[in-house]
JSON list of C-alpha atoms in Angstrom, two decimals:
[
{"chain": "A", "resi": 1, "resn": "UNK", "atom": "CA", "xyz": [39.47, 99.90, 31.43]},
{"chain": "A", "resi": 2, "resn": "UNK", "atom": "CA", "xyz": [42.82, 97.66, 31.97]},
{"chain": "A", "resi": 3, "resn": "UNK", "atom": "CA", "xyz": [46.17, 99.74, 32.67]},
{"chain": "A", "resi": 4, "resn": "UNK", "atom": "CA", "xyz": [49.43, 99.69, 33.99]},
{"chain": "A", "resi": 5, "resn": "UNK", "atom": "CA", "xyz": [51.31, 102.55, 34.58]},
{"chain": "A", "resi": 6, "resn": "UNK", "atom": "CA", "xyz": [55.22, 102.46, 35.83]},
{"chain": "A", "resi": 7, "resn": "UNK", "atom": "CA", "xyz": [55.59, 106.08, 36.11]},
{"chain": "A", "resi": 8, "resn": "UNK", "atom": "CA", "xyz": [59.43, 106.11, 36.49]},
{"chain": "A", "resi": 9, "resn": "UNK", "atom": "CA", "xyz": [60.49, 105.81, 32.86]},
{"chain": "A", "resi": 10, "resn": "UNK", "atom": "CA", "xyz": [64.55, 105.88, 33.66]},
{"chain": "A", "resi": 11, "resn": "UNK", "atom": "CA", "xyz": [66.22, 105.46, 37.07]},
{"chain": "A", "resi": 12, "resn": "UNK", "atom": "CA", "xyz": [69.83, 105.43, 38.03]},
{"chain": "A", "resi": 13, "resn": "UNK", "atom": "CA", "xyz": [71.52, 104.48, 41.09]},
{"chain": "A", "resi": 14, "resn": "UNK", "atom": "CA", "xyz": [75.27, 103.66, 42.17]},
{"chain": "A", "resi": 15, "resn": "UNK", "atom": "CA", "xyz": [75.81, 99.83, 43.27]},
{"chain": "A", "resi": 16, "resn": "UNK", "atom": "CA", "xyz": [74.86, 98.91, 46.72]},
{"chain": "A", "resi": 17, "resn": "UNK", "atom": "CA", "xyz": [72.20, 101.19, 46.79]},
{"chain": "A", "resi": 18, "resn": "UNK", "atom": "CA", "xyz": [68.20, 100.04, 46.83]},
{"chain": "A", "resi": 19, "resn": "UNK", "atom": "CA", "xyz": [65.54, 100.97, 44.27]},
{"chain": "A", "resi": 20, "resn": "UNK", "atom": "CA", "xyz": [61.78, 100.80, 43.90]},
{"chain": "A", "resi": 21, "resn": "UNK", "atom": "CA", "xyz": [60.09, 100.48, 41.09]},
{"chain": "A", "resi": 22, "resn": "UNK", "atom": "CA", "xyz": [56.60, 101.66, 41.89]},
{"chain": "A", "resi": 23, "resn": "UNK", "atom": "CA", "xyz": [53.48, 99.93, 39.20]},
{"chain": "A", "resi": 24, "resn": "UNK", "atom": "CA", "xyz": [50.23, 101.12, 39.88]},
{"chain": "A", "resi": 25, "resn": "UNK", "atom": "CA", "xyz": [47.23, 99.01, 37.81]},
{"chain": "A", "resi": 26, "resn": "UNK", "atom": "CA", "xyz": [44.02, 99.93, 37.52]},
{"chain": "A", "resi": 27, "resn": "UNK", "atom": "CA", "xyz": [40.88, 96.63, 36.69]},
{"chain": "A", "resi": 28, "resn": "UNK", "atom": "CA", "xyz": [37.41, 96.62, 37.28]},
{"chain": "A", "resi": 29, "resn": "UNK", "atom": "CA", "xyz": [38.00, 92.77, 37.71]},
{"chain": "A", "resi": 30, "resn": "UNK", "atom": "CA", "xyz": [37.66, 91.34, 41.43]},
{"chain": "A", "resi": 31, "resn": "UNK", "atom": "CA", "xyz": [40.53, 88.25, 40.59]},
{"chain": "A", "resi": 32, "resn": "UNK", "atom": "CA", "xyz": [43.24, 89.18, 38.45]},
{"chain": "A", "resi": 33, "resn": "UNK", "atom": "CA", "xyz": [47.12, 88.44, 38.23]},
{"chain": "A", "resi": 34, "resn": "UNK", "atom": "CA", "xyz": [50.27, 91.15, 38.64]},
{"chain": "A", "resi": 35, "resn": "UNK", "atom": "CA", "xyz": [53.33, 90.05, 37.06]},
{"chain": "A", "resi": 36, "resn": "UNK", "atom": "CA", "xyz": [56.83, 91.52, 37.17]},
{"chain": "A", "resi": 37, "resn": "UNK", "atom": "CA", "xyz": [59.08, 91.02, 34.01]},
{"chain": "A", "resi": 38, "resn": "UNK", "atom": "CA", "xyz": [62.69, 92.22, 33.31]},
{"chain": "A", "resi": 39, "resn": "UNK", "atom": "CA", "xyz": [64.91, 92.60, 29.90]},
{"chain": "A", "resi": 40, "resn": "UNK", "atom": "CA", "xyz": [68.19, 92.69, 30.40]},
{"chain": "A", "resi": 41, "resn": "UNK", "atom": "CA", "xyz": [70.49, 94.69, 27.73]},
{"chain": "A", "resi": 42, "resn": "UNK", "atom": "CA", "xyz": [70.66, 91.57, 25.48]},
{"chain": "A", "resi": 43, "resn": "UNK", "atom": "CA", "xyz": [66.52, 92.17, 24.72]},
{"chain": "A", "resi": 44, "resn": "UNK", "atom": "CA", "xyz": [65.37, 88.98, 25.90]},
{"chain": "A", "resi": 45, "resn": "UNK", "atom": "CA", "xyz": [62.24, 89.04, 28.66]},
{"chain": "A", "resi": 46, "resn": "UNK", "atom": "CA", "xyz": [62.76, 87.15, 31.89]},
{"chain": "A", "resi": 47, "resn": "UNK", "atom": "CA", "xyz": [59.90, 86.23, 33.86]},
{"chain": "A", "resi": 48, "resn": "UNK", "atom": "CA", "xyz": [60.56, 87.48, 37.59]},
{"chain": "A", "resi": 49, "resn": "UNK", "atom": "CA", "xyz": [57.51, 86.77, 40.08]},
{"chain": "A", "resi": 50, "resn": "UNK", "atom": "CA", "xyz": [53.29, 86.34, 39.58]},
{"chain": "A", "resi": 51, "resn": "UNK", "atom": "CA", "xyz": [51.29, 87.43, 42.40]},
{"chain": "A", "resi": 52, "resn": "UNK", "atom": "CA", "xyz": [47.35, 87.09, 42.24]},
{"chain": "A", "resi": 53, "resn": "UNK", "atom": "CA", "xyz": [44.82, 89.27, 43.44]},
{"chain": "A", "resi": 54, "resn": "UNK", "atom": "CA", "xyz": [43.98, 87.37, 47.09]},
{"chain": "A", "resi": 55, "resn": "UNK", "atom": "CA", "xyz": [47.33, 87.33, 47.82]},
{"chain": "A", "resi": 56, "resn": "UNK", "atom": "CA", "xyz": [48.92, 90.35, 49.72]},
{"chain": "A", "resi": 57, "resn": "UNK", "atom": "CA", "xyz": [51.53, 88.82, 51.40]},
{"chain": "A", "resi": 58, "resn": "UNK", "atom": "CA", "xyz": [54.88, 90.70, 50.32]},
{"chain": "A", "resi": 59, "resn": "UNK", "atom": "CA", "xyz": [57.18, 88.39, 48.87]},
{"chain": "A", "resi": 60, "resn": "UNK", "atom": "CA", "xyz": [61.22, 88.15, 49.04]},
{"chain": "A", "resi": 61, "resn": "UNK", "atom": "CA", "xyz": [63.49, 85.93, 46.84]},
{"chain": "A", "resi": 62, "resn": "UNK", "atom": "CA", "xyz": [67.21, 87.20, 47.84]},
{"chain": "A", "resi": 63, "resn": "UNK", "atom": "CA", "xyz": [67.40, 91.03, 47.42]},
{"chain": "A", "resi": 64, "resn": "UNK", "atom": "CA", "xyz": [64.02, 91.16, 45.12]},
{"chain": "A", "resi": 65, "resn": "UNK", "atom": "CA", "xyz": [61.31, 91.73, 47.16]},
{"chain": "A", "resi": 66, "resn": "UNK", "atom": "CA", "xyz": [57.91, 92.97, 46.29]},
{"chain": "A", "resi": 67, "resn": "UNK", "atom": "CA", "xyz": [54.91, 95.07, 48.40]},
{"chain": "A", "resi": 68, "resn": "UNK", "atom": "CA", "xyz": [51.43, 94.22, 47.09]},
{"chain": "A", "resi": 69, "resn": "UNK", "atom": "CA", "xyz": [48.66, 96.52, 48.36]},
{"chain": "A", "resi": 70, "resn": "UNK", "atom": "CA", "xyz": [45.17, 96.32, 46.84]},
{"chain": "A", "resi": 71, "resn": "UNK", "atom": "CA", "xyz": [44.10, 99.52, 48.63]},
{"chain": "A", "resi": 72, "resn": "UNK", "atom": "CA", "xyz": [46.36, 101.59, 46.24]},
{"chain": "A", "resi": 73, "resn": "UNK", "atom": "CA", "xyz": [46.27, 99.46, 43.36]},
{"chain": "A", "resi": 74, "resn": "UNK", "atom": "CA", "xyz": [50.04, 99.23, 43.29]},
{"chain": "A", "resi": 75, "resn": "UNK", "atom": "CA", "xyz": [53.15, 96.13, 42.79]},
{"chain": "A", "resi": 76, "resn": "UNK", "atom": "CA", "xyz": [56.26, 97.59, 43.57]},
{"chain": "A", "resi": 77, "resn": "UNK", "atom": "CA", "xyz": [59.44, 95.84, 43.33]},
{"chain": "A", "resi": 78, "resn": "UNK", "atom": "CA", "xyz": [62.42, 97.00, 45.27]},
{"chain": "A", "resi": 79, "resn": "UNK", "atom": "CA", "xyz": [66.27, 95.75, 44.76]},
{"chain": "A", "resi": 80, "resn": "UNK", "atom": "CA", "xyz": [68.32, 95.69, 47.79]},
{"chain": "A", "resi": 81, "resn": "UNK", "atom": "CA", "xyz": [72.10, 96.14, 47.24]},
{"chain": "A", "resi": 82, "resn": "UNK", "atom": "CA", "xyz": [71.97, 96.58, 43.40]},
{"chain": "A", "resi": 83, "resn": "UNK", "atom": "CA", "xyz": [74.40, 95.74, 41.78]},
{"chain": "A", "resi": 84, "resn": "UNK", "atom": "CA", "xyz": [75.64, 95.97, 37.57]},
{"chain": "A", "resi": 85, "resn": "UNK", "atom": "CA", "xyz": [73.96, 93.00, 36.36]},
{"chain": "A", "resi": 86, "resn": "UNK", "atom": "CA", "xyz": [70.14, 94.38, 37.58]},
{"chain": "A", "resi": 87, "resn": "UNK", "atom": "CA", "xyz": [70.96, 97.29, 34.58]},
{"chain": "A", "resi": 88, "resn": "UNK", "atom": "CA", "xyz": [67.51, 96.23, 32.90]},
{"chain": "A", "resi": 89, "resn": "UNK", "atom": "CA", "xyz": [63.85, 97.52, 31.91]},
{"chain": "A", "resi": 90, "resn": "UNK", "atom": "CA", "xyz": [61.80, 95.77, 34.13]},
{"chain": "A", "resi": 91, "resn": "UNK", "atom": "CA", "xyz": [57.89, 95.91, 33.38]},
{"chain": "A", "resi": 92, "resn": "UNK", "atom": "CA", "xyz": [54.92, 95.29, 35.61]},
{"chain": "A", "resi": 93, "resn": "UNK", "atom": "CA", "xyz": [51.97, 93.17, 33.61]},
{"chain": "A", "resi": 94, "resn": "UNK", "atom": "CA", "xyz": [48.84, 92.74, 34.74]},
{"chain": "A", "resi": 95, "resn": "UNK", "atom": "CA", "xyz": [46.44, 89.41, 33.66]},
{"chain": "A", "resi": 96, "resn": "UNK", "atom": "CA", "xyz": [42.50, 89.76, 33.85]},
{"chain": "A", "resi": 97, "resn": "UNK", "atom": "CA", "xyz": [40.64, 86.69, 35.23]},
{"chain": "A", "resi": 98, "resn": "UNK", "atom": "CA", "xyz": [37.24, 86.20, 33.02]},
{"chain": "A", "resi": 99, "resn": "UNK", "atom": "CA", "xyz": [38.51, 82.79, 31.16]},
{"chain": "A", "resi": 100, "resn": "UNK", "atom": "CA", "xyz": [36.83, 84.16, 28.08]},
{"chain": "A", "resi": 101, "resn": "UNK", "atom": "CA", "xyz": [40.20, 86.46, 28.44]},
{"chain": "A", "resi": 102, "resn": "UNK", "atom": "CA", "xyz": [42.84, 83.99, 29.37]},
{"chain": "A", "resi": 103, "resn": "UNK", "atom": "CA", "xyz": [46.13, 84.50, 28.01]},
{"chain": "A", "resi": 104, "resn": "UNK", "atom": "CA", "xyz": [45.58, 88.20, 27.94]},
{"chain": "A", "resi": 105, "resn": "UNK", "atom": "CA", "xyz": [48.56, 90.37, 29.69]},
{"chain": "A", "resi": 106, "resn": "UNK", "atom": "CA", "xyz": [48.88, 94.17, 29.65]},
{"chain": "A", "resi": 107, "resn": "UNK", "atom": "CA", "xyz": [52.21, 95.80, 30.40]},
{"chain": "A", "resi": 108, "resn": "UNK", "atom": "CA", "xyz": [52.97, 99.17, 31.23]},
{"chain": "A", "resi": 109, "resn": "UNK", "atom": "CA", "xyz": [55.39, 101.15, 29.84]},
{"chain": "A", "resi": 110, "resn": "UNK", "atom": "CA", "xyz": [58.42, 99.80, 31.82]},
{"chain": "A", "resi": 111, "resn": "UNK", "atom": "CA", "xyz": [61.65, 100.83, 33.96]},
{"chain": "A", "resi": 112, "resn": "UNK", "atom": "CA", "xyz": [65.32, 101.41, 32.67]},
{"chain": "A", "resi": 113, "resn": "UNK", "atom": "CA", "xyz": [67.27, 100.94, 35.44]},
{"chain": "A", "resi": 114, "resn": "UNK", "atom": "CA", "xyz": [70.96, 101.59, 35.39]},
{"chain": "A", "resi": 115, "resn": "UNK", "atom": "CA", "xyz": [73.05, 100.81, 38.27]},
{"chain": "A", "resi": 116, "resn": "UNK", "atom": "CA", "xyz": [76.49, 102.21, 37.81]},
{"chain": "A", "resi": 117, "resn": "UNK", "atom": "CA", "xyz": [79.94, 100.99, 39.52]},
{"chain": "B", "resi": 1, "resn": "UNK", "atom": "CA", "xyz": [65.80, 72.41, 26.86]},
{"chain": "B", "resi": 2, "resn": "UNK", "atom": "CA", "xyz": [62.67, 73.92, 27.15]},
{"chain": "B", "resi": 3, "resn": "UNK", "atom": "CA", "xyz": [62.03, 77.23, 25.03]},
{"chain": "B", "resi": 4, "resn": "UNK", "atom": "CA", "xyz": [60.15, 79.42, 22.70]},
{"chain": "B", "resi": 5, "resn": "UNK", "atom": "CA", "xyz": [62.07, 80.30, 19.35]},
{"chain": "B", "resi": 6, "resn": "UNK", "atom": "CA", "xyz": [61.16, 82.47, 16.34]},
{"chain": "B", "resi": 7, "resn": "UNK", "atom": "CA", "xyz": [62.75, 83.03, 13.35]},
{"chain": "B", "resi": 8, "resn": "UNK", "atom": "CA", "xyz": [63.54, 85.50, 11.45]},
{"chain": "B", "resi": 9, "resn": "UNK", "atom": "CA", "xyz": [65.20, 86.95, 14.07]},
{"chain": "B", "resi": 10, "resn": "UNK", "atom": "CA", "xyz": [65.97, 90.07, 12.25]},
{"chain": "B", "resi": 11, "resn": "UNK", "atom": "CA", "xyz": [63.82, 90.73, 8.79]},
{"chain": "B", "resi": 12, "resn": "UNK", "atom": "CA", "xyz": [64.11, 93.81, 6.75]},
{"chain": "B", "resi": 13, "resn": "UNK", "atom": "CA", "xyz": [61.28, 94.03, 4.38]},
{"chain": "B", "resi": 14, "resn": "UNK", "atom": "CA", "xyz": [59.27, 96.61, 1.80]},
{"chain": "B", "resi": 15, "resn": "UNK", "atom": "CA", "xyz": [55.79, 97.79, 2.33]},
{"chain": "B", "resi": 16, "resn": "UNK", "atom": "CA", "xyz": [53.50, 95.60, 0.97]},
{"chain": "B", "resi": 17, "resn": "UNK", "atom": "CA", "xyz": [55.92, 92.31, 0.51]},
{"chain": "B", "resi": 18, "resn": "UNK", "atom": "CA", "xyz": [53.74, 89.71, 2.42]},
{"chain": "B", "resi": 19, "resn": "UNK", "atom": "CA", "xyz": [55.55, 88.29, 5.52]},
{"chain": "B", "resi": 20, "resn": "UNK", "atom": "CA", "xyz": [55.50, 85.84, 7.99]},
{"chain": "B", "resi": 21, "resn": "UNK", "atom": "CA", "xyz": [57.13, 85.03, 11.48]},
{"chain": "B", "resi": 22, "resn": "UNK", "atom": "CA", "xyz": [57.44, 81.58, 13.06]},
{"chain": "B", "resi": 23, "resn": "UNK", "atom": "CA", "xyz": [56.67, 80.76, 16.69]},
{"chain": "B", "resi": 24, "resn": "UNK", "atom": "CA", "xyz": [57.41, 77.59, 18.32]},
{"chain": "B", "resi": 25, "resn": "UNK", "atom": "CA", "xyz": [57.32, 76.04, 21.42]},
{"chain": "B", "resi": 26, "resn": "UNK", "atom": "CA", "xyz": [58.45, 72.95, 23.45]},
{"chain": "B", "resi": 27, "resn": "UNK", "atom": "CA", "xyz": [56.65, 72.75, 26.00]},
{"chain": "B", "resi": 28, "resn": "UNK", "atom": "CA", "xyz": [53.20, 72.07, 25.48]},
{"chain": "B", "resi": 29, "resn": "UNK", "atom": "CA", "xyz": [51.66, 74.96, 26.13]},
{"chain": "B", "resi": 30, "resn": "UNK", "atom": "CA", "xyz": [47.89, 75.96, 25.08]},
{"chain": "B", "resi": 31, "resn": "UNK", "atom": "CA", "xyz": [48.25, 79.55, 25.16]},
{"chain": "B", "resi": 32, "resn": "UNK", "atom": "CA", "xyz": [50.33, 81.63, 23.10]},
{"chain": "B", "resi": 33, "resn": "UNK", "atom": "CA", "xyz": [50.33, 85.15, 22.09]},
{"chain": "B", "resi": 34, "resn": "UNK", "atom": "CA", "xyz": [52.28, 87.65, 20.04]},
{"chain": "B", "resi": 35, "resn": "UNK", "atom": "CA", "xyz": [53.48, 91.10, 21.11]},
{"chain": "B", "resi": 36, "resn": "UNK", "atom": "CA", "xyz": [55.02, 94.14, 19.91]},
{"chain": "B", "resi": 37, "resn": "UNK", "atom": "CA", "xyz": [57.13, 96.74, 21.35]},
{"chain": "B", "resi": 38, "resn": "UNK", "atom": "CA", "xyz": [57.85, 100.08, 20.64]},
{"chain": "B", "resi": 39, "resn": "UNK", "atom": "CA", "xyz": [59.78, 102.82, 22.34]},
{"chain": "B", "resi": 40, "resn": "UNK", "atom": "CA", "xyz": [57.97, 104.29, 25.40]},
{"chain": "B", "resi": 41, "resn": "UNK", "atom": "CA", "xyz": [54.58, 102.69, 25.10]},
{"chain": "B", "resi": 42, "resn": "UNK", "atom": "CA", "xyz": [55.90, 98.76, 26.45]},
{"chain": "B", "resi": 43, "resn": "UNK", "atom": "CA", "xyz": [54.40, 95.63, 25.23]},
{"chain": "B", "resi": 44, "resn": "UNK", "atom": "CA", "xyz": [51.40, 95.46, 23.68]},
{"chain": "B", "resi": 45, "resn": "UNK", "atom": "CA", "xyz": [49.18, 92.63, 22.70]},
{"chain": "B", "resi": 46, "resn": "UNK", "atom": "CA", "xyz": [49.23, 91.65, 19.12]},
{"chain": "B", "resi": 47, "resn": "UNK", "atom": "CA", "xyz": [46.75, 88.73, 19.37]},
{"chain": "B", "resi": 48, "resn": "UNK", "atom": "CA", "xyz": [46.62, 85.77, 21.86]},
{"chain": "B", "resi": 49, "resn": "UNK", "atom": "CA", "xyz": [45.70, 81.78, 21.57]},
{"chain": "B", "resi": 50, "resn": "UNK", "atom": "CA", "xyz": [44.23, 79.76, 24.34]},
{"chain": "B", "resi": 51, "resn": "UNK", "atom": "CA", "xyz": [44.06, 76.26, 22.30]},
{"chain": "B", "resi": 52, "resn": "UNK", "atom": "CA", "xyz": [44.59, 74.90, 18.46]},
{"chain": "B", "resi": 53, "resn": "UNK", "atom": "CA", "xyz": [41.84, 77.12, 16.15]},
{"chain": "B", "resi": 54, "resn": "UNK", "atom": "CA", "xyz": [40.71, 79.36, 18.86]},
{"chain": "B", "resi": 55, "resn": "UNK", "atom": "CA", "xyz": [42.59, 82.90, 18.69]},
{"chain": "B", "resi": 56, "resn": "UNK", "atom": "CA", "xyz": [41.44, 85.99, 19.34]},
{"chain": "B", "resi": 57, "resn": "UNK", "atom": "CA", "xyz": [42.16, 90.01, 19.01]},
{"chain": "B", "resi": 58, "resn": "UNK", "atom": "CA", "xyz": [44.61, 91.48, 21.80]},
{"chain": "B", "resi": 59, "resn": "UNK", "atom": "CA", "xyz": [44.94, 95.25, 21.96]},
{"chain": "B", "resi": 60, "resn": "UNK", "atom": "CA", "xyz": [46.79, 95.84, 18.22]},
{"chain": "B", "resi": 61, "resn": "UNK", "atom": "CA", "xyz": [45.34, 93.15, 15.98]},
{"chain": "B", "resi": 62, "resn": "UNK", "atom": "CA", "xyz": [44.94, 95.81, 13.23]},
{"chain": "B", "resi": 63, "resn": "UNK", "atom": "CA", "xyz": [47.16, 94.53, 10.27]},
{"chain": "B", "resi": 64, "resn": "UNK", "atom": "CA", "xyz": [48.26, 91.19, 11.58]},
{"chain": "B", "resi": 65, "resn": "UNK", "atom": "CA", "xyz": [46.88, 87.72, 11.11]},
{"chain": "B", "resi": 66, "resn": "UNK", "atom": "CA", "xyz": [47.15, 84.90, 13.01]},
{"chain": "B", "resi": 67, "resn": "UNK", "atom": "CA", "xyz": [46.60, 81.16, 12.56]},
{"chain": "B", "resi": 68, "resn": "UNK", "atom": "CA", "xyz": [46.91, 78.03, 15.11]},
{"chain": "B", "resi": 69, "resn": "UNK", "atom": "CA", "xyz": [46.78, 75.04, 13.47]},
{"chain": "B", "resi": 70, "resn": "UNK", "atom": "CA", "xyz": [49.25, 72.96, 15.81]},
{"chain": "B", "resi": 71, "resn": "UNK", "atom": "CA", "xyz": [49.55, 73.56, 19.21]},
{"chain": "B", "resi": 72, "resn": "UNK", "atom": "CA", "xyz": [53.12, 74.11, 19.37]},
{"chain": "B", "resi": 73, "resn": "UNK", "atom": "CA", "xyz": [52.84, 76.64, 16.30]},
{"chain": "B", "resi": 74, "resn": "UNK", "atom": "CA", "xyz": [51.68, 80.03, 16.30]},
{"chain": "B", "resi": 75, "resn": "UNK", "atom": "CA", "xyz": [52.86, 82.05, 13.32]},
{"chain": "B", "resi": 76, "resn": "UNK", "atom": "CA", "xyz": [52.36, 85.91, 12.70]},
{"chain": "B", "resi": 77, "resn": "UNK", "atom": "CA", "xyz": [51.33, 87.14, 9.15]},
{"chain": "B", "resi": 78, "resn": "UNK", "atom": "CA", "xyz": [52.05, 90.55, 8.09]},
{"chain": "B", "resi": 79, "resn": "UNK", "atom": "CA", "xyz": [49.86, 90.47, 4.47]},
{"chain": "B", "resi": 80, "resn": "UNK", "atom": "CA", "xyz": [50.36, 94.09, 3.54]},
{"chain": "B", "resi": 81, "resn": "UNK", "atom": "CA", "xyz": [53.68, 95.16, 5.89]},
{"chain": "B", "resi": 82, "resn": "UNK", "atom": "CA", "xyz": [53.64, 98.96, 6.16]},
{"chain": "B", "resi": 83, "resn": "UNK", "atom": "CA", "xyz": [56.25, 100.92, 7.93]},
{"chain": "B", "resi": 84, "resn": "UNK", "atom": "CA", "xyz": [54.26, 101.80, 10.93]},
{"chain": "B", "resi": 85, "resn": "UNK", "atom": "CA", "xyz": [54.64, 97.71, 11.84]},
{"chain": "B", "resi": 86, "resn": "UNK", "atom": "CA", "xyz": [58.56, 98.12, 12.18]},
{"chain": "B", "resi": 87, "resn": "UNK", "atom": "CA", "xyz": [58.51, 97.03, 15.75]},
{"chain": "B", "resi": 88, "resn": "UNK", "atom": "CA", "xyz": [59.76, 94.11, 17.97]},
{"chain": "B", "resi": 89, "resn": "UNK", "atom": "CA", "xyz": [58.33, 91.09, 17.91]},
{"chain": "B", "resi": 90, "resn": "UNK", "atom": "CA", "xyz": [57.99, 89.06, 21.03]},
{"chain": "B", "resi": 91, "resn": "UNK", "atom": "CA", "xyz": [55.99, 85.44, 20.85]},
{"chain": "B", "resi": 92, "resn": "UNK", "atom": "CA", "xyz": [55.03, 83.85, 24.32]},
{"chain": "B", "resi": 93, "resn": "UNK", "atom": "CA", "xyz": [53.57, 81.04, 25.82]},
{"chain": "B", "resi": 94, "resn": "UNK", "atom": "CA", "xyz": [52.25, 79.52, 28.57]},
{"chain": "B", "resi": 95, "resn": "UNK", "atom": "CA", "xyz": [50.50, 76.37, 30.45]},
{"chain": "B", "resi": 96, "resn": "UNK", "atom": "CA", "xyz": [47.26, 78.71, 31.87]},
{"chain": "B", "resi": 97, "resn": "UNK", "atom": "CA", "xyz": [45.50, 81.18, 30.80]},
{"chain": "B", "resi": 98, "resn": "UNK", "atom": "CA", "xyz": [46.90, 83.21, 34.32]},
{"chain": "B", "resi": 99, "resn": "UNK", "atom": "CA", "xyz": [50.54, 81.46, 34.11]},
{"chain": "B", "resi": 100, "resn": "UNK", "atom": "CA", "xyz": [53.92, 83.20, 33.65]},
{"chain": "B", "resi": 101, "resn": "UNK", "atom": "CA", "xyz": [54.44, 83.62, 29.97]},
{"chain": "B", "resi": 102, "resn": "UNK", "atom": "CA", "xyz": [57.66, 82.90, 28.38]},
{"chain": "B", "resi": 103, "resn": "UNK", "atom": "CA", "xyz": [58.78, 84.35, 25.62]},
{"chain": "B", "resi": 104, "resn": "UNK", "atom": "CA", "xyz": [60.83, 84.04, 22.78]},
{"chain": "B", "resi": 105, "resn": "UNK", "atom": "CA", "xyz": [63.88, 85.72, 21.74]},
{"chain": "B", "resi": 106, "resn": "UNK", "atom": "CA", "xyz": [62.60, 88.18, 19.52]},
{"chain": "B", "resi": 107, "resn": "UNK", "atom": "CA", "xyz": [62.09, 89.29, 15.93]},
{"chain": "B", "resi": 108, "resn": "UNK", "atom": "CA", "xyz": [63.35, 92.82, 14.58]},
{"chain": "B", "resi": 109, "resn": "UNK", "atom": "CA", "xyz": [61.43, 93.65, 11.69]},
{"chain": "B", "resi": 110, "resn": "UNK", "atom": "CA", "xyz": [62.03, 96.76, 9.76]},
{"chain": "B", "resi": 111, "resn": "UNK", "atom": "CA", "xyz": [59.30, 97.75, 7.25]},
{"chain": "B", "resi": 112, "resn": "UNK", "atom": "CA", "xyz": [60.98, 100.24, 4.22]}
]
């Protein structure tokens, strides 16, 4: 079976301070893709980073970074210096790789973050 | 500008009233797929696309229908709408079957 599970439903932090969001996935499937999504208060889902399955480098872009490890089956995501504007849900999806299953994502249950002034 | 849209963005409907939601997209995408979510169980798969007349059953088909008849078209038909489908409505798309989706702004639909 396919699942994602974000087991930190709410989190709140003051500004300035850094947050993980842990994801731990679980796939019988060799090749697959993680994905990391976030919906900001207005409802509307932003794509945020892919990563696939041969690729364990972590990966940075500003003060978003992310820590792939296949030997725990987890994607976390960790915001450096929040700050207001990351207030968000942020979910974790995770794409299978047979083709006869292309296009199919499975989320988990997702994040509320609220970073307070 | 390159986007997804879907309209109605907000429906309020009564069970049984057959409905439908439009999904469009721009950019030329072969895969699209519909989603719903609900409080505390995330997104879930309503049904997903990979080209024109090819669909097939994501993880909560049961209720919904589906047709893809144009490649930048992917509507969502609720034929007998019962309260238990009063969910958001999320239509995505993408250029691979392992892309980034993108979605669309969302549809609100409240089944009385």
């Amino acid at each position: 079976a396919q699942k994602v599970t974000q087991a930190q439903t709410e989190i709140s932090v003051v500004e300035k301070e850094d947050v993980t969001l842990d994801c731990v996935y679980e796939t019988r499937d060799t090749t697959y893709y993680l994905f990391w999504y976030k919906q900001p208060p207005s409802g509307e889902l932003v794509f945020l980073i892919r990563r696939n399955s041969f690729d364990e480098q972590n990966e940075i872009s500003g003060r978003y970074s992310w820590n792939f490890q296949k030997s725990t089956s987890s994607f976390n995501f960790t915001i450096t210096a929040s700050q207001v504007v990351d207030s968000a849900v942020y979910f974790c999806a995770l794409t299978p790789v047979p083709y006869n299953q292309g296009g199919k994502l499975i989320f988990g249950q997702g994040t509320e973050l609220s970073v307070k002034p | 500008e390159a986007q997804v849209t879907q309209n109605p963005r907000y429906l309020i409907t009564v069970t049984g009233k057959k409905l439908t939601v439009t999904c469009s997209q721009n950019m030329n995408h072969e895969y699209m797929s519909w989603y719903r979510q609900d409080p505390g169980l995330g997104l879930r798969q309503i049904y997903y696309s990979m080209n024109v007349e090819v669909t097939d059953k994501g993880d909560v088909p049961e209720g919904y229908k589906v047709s893809r008849k144009e490649k930048r078209n992917f509507p969502l038909i609720l034929e007998s709408p019962s309260p238990n489908q009063t969910s958001l409505y999320f239509c995505a798309s993408s250029w691979t079957a392992v892309g980034a989706q993108y979605f669309g702004p969302g549809t609100r639909l409240l089944v009385l």
